[in-house]
One Martini backbone bead per residue (centre of mass of N, CA, C, O) as a GRO file, in nm:
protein
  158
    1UNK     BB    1   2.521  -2.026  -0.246
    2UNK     BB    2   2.246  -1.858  -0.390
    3UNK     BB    3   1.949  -1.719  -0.198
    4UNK     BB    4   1.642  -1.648  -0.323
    5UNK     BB    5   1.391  -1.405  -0.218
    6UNK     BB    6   1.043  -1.398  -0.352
    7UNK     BB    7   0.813  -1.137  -0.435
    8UNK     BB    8   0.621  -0.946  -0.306
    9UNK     BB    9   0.540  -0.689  -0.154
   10UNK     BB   10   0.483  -0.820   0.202
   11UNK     BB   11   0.579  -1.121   0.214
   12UNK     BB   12   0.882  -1.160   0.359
   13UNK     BB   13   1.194  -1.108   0.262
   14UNK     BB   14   1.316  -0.994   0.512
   15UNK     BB   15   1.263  -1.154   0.757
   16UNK     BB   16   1.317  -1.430   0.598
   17UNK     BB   17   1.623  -1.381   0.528
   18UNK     BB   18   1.746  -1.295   0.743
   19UNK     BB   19   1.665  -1.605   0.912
   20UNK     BB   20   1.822  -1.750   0.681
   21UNK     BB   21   2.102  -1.652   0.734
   22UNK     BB   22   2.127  -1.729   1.038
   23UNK     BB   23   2.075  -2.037   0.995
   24UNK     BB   24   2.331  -2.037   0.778
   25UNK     BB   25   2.557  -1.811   0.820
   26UNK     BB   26   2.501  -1.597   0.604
   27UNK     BB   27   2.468  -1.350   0.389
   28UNK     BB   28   2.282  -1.032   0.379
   29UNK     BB   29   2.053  -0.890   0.152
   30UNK     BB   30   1.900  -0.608   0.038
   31UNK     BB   31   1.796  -0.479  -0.278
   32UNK     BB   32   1.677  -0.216  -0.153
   33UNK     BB   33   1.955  -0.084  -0.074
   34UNK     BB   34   2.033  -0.047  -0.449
   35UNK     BB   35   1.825   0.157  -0.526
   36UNK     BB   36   1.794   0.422  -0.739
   37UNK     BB   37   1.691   0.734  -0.648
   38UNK     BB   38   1.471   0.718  -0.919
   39UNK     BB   39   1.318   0.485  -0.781
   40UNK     BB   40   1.235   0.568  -0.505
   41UNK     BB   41   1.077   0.778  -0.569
   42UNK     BB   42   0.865   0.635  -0.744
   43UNK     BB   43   0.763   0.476  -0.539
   44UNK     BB   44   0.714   0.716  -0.326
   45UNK     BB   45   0.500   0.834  -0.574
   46UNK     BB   46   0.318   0.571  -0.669
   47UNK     BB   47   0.508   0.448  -0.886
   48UNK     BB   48   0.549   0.190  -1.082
   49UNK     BB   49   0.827   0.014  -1.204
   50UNK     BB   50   0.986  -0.037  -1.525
   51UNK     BB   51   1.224  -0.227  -1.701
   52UNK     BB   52   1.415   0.043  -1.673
   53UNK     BB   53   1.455   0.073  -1.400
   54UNK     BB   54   1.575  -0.224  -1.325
   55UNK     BB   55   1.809  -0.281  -1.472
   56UNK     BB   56   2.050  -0.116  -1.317
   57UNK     BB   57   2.005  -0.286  -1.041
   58UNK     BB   58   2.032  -0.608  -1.172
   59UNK     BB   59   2.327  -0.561  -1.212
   60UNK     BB   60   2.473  -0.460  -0.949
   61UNK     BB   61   2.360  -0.750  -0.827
   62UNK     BB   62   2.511  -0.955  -0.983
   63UNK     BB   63   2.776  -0.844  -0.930
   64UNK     BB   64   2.761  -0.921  -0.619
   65UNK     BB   65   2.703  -1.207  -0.651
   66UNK     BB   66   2.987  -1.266  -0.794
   67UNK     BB   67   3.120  -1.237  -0.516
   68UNK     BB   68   2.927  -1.458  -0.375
   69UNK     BB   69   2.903  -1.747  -0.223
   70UNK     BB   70   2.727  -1.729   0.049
   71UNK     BB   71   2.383  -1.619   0.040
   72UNK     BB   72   2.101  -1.393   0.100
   73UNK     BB   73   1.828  -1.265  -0.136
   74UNK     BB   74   1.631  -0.995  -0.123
   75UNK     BB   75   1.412  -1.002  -0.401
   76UNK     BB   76   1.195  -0.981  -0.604
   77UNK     BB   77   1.165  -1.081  -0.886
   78UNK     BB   78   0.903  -1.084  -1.077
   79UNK     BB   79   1.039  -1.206  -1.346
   80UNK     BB   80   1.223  -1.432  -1.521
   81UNK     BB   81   1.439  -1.202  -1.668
   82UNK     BB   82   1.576  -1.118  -1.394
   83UNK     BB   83   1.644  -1.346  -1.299
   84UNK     BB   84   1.859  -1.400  -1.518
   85UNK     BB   85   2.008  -1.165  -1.444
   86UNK     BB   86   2.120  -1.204  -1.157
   87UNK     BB   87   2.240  -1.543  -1.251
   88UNK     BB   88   2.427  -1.417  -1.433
   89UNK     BB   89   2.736  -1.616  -1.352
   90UNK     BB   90   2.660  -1.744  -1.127
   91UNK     BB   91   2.614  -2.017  -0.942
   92UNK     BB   92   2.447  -2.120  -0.748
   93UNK     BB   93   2.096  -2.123  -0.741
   94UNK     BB   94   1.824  -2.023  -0.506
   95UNK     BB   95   1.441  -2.011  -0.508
   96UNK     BB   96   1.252  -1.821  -0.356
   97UNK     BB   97   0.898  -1.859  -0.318
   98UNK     BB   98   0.659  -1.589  -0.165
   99UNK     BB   99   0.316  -1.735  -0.090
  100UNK     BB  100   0.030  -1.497  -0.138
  101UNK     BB  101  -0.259  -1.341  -0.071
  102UNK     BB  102  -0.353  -1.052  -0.122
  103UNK     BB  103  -0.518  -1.037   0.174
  104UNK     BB  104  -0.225  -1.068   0.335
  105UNK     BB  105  -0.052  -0.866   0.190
  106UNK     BB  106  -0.198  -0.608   0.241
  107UNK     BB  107  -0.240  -0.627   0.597
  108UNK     BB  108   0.102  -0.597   0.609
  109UNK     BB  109   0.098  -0.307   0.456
  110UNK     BB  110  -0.045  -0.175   0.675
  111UNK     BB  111   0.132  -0.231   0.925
  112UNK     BB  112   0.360  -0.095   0.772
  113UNK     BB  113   0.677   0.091   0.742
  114UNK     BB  114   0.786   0.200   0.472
  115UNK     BB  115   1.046   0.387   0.319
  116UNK     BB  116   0.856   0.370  -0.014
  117UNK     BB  117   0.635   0.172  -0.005
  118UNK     BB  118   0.347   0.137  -0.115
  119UNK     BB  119   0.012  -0.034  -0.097
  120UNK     BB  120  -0.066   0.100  -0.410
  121UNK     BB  121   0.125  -0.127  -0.560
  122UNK     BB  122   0.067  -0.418  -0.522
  123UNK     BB  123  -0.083  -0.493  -0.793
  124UNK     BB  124   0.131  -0.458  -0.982
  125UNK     BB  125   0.272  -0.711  -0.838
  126UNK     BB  126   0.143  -0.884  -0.943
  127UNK     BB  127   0.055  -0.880  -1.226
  128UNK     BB  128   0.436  -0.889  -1.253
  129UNK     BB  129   0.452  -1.150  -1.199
  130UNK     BB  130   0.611  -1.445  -1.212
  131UNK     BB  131   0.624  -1.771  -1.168
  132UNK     BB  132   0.824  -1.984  -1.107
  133UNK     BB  133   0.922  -2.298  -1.223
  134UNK     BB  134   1.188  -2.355  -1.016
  135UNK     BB  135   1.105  -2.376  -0.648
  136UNK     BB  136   1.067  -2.274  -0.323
  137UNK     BB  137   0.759  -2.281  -0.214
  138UNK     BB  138   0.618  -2.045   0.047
  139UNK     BB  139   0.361  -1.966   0.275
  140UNK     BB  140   0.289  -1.690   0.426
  141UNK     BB  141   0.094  -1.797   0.680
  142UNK     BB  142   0.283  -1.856   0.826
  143UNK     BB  143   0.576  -1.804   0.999
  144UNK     BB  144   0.904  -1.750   1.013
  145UNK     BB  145   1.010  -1.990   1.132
  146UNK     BB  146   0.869  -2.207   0.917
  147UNK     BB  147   0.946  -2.107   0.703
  148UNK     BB  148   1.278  -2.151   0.747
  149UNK     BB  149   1.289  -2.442   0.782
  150UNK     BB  150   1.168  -2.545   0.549
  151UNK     BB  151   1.386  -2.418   0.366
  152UNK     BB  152   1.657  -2.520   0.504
  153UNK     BB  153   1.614  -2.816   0.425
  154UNK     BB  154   1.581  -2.780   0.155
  155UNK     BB  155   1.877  -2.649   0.122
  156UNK     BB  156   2.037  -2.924   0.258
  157UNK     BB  157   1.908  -3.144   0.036
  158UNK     BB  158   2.097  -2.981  -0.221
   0.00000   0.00000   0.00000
């Protein structure tokens, strides 16, 4: 099985990825570390990414799960067609959306310091969010370790 965990950046996408692949014993991937170097610039310098830049990340990425049993992968994946292209070819998926409101998620991307992301991109991620149709939904103002017993539980039960 390969367990998606999307959201807006600042959700918690790593965090709770990272503590539900060691809860689940399985391998831990993070989006952010396959974007191309053009992708990073752009976002480094406050321009969000749009479906061109996306494309060929986003295949990639599925070739990654192509090759993974048992994974957690942490990927915005804010769109149903991205979220499509991941899944292609894929075995089992299971969407994890971390839900939470702009001013939880704002106040958490100010407290940190990505290594590319600013704070001022977050309006566009929300706007180009579109929430799964049947996923796996967790509000993020619980704790990591909450959010991850929920998630695990989900996912045993499946």
């Amino acid at each position: 099985m390969i367990a998606v965990v999307i959201g807006v950046s600042g959700a918690g996408k790593t965090a709770i990825g990272e503590a539900l692949a060691t809860e689940l014993g399985w391998r831990f991937i993070d989006a952010d570390d396959y974007h191309p170097e053009a992708n990073v610039a752009k976002m480094a310098a406050g321009e969000p990414l749009d479906d061109q830049d996306r494309w060929p990340w986003l295949v990639r990425l599925n070739l990654i799960l192509r090759g993974e049993e048992n994974a957690v992968l942490a990927c915005s994946a804010l769109k149903e067609r991205y979220r499509a292209r991941l899944a292609e070819g894929v075995g089992q998926v299971e969407w994890i959306h971390l839900k939470g409101d702009f001013d939880l998620i704002r106040s958490r991307l100010l407290q940190r310091q990505h290594r590319y992301m600013p704070a001022s991109l977050l309006e566009s991620q929300f706007a180009a969010l579109e929430p799964p149709a049947r996923a796996i939904t967790v509000d993020v103002s619980a704790d990591v370790a909450a959010c991850v017993a929920a998630i695990a539980e989900r996912l045993r039960a499946r």
